XYZ file of C-alpha atoms in Angstrom:
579
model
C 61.542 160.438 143.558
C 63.710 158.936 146.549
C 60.677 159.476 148.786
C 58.377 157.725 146.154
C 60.327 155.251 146.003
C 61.033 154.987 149.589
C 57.118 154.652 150.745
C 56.702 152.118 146.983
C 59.202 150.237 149.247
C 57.830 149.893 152.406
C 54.537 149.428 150.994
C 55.471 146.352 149.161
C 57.464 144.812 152.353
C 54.398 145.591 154.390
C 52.588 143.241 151.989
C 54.971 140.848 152.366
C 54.833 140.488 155.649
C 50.921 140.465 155.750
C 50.987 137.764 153.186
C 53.742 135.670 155.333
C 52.211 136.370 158.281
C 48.966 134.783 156.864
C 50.644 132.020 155.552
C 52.319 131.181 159.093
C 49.097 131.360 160.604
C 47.596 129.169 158.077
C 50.203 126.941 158.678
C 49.885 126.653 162.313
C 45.661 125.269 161.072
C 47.251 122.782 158.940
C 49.585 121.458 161.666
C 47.107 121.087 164.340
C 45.158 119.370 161.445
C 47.895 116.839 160.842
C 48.933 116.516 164.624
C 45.327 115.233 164.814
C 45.003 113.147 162.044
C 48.557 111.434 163.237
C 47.530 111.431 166.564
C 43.907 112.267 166.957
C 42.620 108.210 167.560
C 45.084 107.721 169.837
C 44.519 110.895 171.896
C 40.774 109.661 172.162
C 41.977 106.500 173.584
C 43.732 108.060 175.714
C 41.014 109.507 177.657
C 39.157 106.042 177.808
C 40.586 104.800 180.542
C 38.473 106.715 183.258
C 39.975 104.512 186.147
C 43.780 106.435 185.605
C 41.682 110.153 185.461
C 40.325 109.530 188.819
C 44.532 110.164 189.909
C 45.118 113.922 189.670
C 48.330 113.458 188.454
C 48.002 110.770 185.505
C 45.334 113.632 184.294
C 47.429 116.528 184.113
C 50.013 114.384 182.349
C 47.470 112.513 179.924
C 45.766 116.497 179.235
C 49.640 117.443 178.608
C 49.738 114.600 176.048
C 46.476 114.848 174.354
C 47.157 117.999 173.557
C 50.463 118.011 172.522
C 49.036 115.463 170.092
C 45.997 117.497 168.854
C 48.340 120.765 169.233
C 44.560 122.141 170.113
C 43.453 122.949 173.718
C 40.300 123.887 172.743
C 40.214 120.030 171.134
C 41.616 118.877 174.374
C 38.824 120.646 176.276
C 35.985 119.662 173.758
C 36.863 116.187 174.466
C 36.749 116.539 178.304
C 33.525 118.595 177.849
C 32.209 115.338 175.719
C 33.288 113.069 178.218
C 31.839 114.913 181.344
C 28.508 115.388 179.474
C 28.080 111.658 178.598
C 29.466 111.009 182.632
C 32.390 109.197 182.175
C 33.917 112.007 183.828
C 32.964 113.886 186.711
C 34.099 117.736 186.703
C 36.340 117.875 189.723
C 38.441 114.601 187.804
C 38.623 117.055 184.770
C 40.153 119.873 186.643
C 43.943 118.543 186.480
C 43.561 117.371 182.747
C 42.557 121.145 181.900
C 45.635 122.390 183.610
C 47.472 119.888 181.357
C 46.265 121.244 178.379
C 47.241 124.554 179.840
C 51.084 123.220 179.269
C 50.778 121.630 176.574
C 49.459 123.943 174.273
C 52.823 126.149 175.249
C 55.682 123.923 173.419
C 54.321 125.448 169.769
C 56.119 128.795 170.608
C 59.402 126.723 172.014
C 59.522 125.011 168.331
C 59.510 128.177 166.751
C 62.150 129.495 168.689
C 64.114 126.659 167.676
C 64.250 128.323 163.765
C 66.324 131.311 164.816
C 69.128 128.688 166.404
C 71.655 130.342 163.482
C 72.163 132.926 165.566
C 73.380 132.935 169.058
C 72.346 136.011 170.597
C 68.872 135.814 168.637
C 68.613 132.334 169.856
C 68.673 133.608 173.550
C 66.418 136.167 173.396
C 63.844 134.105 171.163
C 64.316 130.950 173.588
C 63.852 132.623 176.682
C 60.758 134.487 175.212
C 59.336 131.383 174.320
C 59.826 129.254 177.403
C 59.218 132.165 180.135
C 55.291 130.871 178.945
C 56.360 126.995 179.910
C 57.963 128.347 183.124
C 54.748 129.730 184.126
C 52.191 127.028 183.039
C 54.786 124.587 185.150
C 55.086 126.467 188.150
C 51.387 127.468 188.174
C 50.747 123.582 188.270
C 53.209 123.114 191.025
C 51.327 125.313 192.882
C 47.460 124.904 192.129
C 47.553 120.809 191.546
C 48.035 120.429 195.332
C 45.328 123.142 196.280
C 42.903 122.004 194.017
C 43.866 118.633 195.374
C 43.578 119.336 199.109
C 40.528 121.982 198.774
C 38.753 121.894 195.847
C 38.597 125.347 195.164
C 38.095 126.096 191.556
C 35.712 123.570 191.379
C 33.521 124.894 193.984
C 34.264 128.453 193.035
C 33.216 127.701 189.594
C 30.539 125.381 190.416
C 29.132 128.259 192.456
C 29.332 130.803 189.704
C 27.208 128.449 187.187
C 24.342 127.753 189.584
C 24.049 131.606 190.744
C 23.608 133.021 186.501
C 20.725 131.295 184.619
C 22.566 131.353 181.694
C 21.280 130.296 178.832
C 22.512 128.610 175.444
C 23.205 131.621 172.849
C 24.471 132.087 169.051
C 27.116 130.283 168.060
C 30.913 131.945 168.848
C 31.957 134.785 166.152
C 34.948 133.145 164.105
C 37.118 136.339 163.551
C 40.538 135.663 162.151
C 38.937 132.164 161.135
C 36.665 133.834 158.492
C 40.061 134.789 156.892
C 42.213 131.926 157.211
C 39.037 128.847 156.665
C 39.339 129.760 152.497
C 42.597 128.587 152.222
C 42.781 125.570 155.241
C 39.416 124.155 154.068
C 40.462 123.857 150.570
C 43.168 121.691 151.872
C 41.664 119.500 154.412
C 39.075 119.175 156.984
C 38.114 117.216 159.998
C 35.522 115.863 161.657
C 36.050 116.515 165.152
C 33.608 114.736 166.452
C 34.709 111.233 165.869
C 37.482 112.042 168.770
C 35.263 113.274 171.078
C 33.240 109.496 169.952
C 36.242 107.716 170.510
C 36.840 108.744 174.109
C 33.040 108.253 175.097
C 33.502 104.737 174.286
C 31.446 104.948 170.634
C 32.655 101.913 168.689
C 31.399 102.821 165.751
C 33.931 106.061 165.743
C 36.613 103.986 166.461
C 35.975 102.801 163.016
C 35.270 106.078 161.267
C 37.975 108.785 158.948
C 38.975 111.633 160.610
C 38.997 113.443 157.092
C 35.443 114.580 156.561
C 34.075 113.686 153.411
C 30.101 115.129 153.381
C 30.210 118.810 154.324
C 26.312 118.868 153.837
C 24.122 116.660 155.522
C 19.931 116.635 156.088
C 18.789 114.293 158.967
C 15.122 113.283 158.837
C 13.119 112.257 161.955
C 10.362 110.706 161.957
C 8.151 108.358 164.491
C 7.552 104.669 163.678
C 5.237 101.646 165.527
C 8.136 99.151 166.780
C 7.134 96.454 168.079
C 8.315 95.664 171.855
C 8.824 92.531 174.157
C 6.407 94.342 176.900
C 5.308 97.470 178.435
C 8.547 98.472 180.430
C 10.376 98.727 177.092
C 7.850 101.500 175.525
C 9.163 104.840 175.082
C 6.420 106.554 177.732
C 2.902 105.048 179.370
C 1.435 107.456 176.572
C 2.560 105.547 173.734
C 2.068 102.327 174.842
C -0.994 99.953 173.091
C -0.505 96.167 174.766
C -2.624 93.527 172.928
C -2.520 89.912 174.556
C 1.276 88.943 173.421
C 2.169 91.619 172.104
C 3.090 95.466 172.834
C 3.414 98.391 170.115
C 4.861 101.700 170.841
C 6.340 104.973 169.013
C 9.665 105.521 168.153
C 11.725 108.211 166.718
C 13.620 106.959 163.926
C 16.521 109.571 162.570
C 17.926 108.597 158.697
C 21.004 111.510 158.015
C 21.223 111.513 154.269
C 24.152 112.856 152.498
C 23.764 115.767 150.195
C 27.183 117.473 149.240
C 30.583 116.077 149.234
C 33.604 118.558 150.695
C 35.476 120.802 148.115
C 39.113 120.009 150.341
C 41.807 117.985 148.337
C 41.879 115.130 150.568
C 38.262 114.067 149.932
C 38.954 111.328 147.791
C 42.219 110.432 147.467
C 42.850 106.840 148.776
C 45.254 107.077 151.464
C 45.161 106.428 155.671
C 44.367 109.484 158.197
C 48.678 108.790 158.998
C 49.873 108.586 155.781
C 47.727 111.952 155.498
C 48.014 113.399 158.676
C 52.517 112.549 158.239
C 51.962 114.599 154.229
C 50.566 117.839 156.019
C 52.832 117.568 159.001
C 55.858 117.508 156.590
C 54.372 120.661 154.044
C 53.378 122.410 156.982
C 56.665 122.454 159.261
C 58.145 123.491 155.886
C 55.762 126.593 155.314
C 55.426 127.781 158.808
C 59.923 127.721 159.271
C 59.898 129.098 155.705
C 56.972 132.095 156.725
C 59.089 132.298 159.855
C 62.454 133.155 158.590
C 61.283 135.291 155.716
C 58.975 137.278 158.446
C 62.129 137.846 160.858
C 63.986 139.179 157.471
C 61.805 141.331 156.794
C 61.278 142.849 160.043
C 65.224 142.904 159.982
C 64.750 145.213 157.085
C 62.450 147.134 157.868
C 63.594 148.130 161.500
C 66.480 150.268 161.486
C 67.437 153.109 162.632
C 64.816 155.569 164.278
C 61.871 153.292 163.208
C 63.289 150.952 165.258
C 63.875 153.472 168.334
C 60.290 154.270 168.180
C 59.040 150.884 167.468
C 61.135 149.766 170.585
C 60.315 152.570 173.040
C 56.660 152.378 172.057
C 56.642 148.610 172.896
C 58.828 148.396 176.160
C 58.647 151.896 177.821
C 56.376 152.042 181.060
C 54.235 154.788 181.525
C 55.440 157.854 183.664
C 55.346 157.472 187.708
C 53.428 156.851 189.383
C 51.217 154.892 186.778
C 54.694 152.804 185.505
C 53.022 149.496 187.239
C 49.804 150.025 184.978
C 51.891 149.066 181.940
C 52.465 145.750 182.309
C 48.415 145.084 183.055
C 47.792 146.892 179.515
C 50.346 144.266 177.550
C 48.142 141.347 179.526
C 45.264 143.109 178.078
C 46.252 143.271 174.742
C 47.628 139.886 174.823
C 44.073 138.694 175.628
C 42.359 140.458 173.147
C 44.752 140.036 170.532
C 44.330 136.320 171.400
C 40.629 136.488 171.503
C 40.831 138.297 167.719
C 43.055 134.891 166.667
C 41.250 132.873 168.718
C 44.911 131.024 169.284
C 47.091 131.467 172.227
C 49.635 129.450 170.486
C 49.404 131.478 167.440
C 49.535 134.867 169.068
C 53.138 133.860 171.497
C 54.415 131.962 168.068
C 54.226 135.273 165.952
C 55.682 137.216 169.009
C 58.360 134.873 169.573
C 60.659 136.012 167.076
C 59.846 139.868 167.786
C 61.515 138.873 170.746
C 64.277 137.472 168.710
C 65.448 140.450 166.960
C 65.276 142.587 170.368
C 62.034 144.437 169.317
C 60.134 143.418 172.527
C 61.513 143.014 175.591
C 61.356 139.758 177.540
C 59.799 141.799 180.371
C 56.838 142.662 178.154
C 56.342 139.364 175.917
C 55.816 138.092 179.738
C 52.624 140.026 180.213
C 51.735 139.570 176.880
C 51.578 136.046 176.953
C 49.962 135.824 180.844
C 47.517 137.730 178.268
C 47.503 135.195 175.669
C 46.428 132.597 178.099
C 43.207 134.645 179.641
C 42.445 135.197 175.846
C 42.097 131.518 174.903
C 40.212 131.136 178.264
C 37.433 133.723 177.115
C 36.962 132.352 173.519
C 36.718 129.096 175.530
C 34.088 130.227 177.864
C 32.417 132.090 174.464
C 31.724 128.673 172.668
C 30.575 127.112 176.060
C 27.641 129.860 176.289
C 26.909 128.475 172.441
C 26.585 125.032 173.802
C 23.385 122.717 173.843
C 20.827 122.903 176.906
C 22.288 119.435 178.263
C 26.214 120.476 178.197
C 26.017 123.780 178.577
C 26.320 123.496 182.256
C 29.945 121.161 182.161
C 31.085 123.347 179.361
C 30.256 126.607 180.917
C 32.100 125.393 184.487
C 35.221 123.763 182.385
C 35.715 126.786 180.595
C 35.673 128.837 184.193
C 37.910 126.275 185.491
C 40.309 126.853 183.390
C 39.804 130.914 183.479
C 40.460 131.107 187.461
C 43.513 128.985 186.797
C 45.200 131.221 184.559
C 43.901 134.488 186.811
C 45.103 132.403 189.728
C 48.472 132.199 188.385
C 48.863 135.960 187.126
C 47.631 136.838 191.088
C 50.558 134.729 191.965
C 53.335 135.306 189.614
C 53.270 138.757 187.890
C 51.991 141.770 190.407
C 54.954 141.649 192.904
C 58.287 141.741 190.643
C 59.869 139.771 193.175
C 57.594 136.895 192.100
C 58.183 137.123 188.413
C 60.503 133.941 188.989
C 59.608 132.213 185.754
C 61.544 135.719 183.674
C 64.514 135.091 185.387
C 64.229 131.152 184.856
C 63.661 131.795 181.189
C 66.823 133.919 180.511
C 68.771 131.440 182.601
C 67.236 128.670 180.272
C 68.535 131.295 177.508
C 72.068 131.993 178.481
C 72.157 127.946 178.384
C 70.435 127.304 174.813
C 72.900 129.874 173.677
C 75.925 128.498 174.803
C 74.676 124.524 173.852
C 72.361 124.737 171.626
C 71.558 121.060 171.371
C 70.101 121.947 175.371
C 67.154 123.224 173.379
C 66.127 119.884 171.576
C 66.863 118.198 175.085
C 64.666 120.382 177.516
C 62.034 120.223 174.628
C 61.619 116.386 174.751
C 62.208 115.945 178.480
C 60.131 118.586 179.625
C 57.125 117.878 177.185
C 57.711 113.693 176.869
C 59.923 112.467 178.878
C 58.785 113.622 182.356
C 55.309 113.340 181.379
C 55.446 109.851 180.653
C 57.888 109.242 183.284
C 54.692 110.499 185.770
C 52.536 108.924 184.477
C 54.108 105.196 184.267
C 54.895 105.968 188.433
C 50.560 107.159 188.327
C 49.976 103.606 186.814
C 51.673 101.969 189.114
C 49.965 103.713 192.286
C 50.503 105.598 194.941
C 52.912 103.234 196.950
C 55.658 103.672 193.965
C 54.837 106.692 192.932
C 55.702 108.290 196.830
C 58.603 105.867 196.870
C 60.314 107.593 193.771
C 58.884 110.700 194.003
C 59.626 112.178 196.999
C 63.135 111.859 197.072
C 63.506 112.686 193.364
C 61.565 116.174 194.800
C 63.521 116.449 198.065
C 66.973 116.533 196.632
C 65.269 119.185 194.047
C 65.146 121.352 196.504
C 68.593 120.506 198.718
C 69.633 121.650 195.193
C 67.532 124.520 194.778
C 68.643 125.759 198.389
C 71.953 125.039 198.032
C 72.374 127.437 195.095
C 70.470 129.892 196.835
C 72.381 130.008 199.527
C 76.172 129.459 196.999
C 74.555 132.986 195.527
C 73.484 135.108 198.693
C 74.680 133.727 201.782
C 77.763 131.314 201.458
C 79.004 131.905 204.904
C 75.760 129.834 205.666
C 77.414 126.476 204.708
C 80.459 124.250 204.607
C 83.402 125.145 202.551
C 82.990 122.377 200.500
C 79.651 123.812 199.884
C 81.086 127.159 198.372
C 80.331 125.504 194.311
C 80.044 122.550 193.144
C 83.586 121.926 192.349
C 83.557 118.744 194.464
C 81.455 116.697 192.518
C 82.769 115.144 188.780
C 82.415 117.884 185.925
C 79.748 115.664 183.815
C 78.204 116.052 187.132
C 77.696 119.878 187.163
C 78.375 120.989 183.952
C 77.167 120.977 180.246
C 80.551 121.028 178.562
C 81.497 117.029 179.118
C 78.232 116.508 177.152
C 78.752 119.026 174.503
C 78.351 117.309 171.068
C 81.500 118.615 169.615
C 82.005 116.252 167.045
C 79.318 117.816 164.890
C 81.858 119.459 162.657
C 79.547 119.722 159.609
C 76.981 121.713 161.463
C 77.892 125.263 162.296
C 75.221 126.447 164.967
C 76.476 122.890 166.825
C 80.006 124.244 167.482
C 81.815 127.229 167.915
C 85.538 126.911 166.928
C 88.217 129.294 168.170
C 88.227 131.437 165.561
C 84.329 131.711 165.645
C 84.594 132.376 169.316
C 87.316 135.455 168.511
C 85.127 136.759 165.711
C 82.044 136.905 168.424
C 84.149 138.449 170.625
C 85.703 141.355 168.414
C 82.133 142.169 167.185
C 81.143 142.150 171.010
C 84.158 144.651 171.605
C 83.281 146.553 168.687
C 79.459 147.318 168.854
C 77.920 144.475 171.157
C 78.122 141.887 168.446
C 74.641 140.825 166.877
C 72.387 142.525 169.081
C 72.874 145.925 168.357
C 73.279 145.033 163.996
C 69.961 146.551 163.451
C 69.881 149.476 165.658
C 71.620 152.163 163.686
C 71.202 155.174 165.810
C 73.024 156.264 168.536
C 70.296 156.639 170.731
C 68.947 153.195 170.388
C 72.293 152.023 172.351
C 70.199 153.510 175.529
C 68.008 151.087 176.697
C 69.597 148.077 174.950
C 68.463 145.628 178.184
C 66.204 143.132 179.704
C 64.144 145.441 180.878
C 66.405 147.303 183.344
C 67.908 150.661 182.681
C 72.223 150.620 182.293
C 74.493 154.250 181.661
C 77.461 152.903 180.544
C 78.225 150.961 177.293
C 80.044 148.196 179.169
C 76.545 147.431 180.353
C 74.552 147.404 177.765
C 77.612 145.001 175.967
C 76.919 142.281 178.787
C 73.047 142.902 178.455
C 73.202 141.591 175.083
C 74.459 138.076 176.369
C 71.010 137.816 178.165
């Protein structure tokens, strides 16, 4: 009977979670819905102004915005796909907005780190699991921005690959997870995409359209009429052309799209504005997914103890035996991608790992690779639906989609096969350590990272070149005096002054988070940490390795407790669990 009622038990969690799990995902639909219904117009205007995309940098930052916005990149790049197709847009302007949309389709993961802020030490893990993604689209951009800039590359390399395969237009993309998840998002709302993609292509009569579509079943009839025409350079072809003595006649096709059946979503005809809309779902969806979110991590909670969580663990982080231990690490990018590919959402696959990362089931050293993964999965669903396109875009889809393919691969070549050059893990659980210890950090590197310095950028773009060198070379020179001067504080001090040694010099605001810590916030608890707080996290820490080690029950699972790095002694693996 214990047994019975043991696997009854686990049976009915695993639903659970299934059930949560679909509802998160569902969620995640809802909220790009109402991102684009809040934003959606305005994202389209954005891309109007062809004069700014012509400067590399006012595109990456305005293909960071639009798709924070849209919280889509495939919107983002359906829209620059649009654009280059009608030739407002020429493909090498289009490259540095696609590497926007590479970054901004990254700060979904960062907000859902943001629900396990109750907890410190969860907080660190799921924060620095969550941004080691940012830190790589960022310093990726750094990198390939200037390249692309001075050489061209990925355009050329792409533009070579299109014109060597006659490819040709095929079915339309399989929808996967989307066959699953469309009952339930289409019964709430849906969109018409298209009048976006109008809006940015300069169609005025989008400008004036819903978003919310209204007639999910339409029939558009064709047919040619005799239209009467000033004179023969204004018929359709020589062909069709009959001139009398004042007057010319010619054939025209005529389309009519008549409306056959109205939507079955619960928007369809209630009387209310795409914002006051869009502002509804945005509200009922941040509640479901943080809801589906916490439930999800209390579940796993529960259900990982003991040796299920020892295998679970060593299953998940342990590299194969030498001499094939490097191999690992390209499996996880693997499955990344293909788990990707099966969601068809980067941003959905590094959300639902984000708080596996949390709870110290995964490793920050393999939700790395997993999420390099989750990046060359969205590319290949991208470059999928591009193959589906019409004859007359297929060939700007097709080379987008590539673009945006080699930038990711360029990256990974760059930043994950030497471990010397996985800088952006050791960022992220810096970023960590510092979320843990201020936790209102989090809300600021959110908005200045993803709003702040964007727009900053792009008001110096606007204002051209001149200003834009004037303030932005210094700003990057002392950057890296600062970046060097650490470097040097950590390895080789006898390299500079002694007043060099730290920072100590300067005023404490100056160098240090503390003078800004909001301490006043007495009615919030994860805000502050009183004394007594601090002594209770430090008993637990002297007991057992305080909250990091609360679900591991066995003995052996104190082996291995890390950041990926292998420590003997328990004093160790008690300071591991502050990173």
């Amino acid at each position: 009977m214990p047994e019975l009622r043991m696997m009854l038990k686990s049976f009915s969690i695993g639903l659970l979670l299934l059930g949560f799990l679909y509802m998160f995902i569902c969620s995640l639909d809802i909220l790009s819905s109402a991102f684009q219904l809040v934003g959606g117009k305005a994202a389209g205007d954005i891309f109007t102004e062809g004069s700014v995309l012509s400067n590399p940098l006012a595109g990456l930052v305005i293909g960071v915005l639009v798709t924070l916005l849209v919280q889509s990149s495939s919107t983002s790049s359906s829209i620059v796909v649009s654009m280059v197709s009608s030739g407002l847009l020429q493909v090498q302007m289009a490259v540095p907005v696609i590497m926007g949309t590479n970054i901004g389709t990254s700060v979904t993961n960062t907000l859902v780190a943001m629900t396990q802020a109750g907890d410190r030490n969860k907080f660190r893990r799921a924060f620095a699991g969550a941004t080691v993604h940012d830190f790589f689209n960022w310093l990726s951009v750094l990198v390939f921005l200037p390249l692309e800039v001075a050489s061209g590359y990925m355009y050329k390399l792409t533009k070579l690959l299109v014109d060597s395969f006659n490819i040709q237009g095929g079915e339309k993309t399989p929808e996967l997870l989307h066959v699953i998840t469309d009952p339930l998002t289409k019964a709430i709302i849906e969109l018409d995409k298209s009048v976006i993609s109008g809006i940015a292509t300069g169609d005025p009569a989008a400008r004036n359209k819903s978003l919310i579509l209204k007639w999910c079943k339409t029939f558009t009839n064709v047919t040619l009429r005799n239209e009467t025409v000033p004179g023969p350079e204004n018929c359709t072809s020589p062909a069709l052309c009959w001139c009398s003595q004042d007057l010319c006649y010619t054939l025209h096709n005529i389309s009519e799209t008549y409306n056959i059946q109205t939507c079955n979503h619960i928007f369809v005809n209630v009387d209310l504005s795409d914002l006051a809309i869009g502002l509804i779902l945005l509200a009922l969806s941040l509640l479901v997914l943080c809801s589906c979110l916490i439930l999800i991590v209390k579940l796993l909670n529960s259900m990982l103890k003991g040796q299920v969580a020892m295998v679970i663990k060593k299953v998940l982080n342990t590299d194969f035996p030498f001499p094939f231990g490097w191999v690992t690490g390209y499996i996880a990018i693997l499955v990344g991608a293909g788990m990707t590919f099966i969601v068809q959402s980067s941003s959905v696959f590094t959300s639902a790992i984000t708080p596996l990362v949390g709870i110290g089931v995964i490793s920050i050293e393999r939700a790395y690779p997993l999420s390099l993964g989750a990046n060359i999965g969205t590319t290949t669903t991208a470059i999928l639906a591009a193959m589906a396109a019409p004859g007359d875009t297929l060939a700007n889809a097709l080379q987008i989609a590539l673009i945006h393919f080699v930038f990711n691969v360029s990256g990974i070549i760059l930043w994950y096969p030497i471990p010397f050059t996985r800088i952006p893990i050791r960022l992220a659980k810096a970023l960590g350590d510092i979320t843990a210890e201020y936790r209102w950090f989090a809300g600021v590197y959110i908005i200045s990272c993803f709003f702040l310095l964007p727009l900053f950028v792009f008001g110096l773009s606007m204002a051209g070149w001149k200003v834009l060198v004037g303030v932005g070379v210094p700003i990057v020179a002392l950057l890296i005096i600062i970046i060097i001067v650490n470097v040097l504080q950590a390895r080789l001090p006898r390299c500079l002054p002694a007043v060099l040694h730290s920072w100590d010099f300067l005023p404490l605001w100056a160098h240090s988070l503390e003078p800004w810590d909001p301490k006043c916030c007495c009615c919030c608890k994860c805000c502050q940490t009183g004394p007594e707080e601090e002594e209770v996290e430090e008993e637990e820490e002297e007991k057992g390795g305080g909250h990091f080690l609360e679900m591991y029950d066995h003995p052996a699972m104190m082996n291995g407790v890390d950041w990926g790095e292998k420590r003997e002694d328990k004093e160790d693996v008690l300071k591991a669990t502050q990173l």
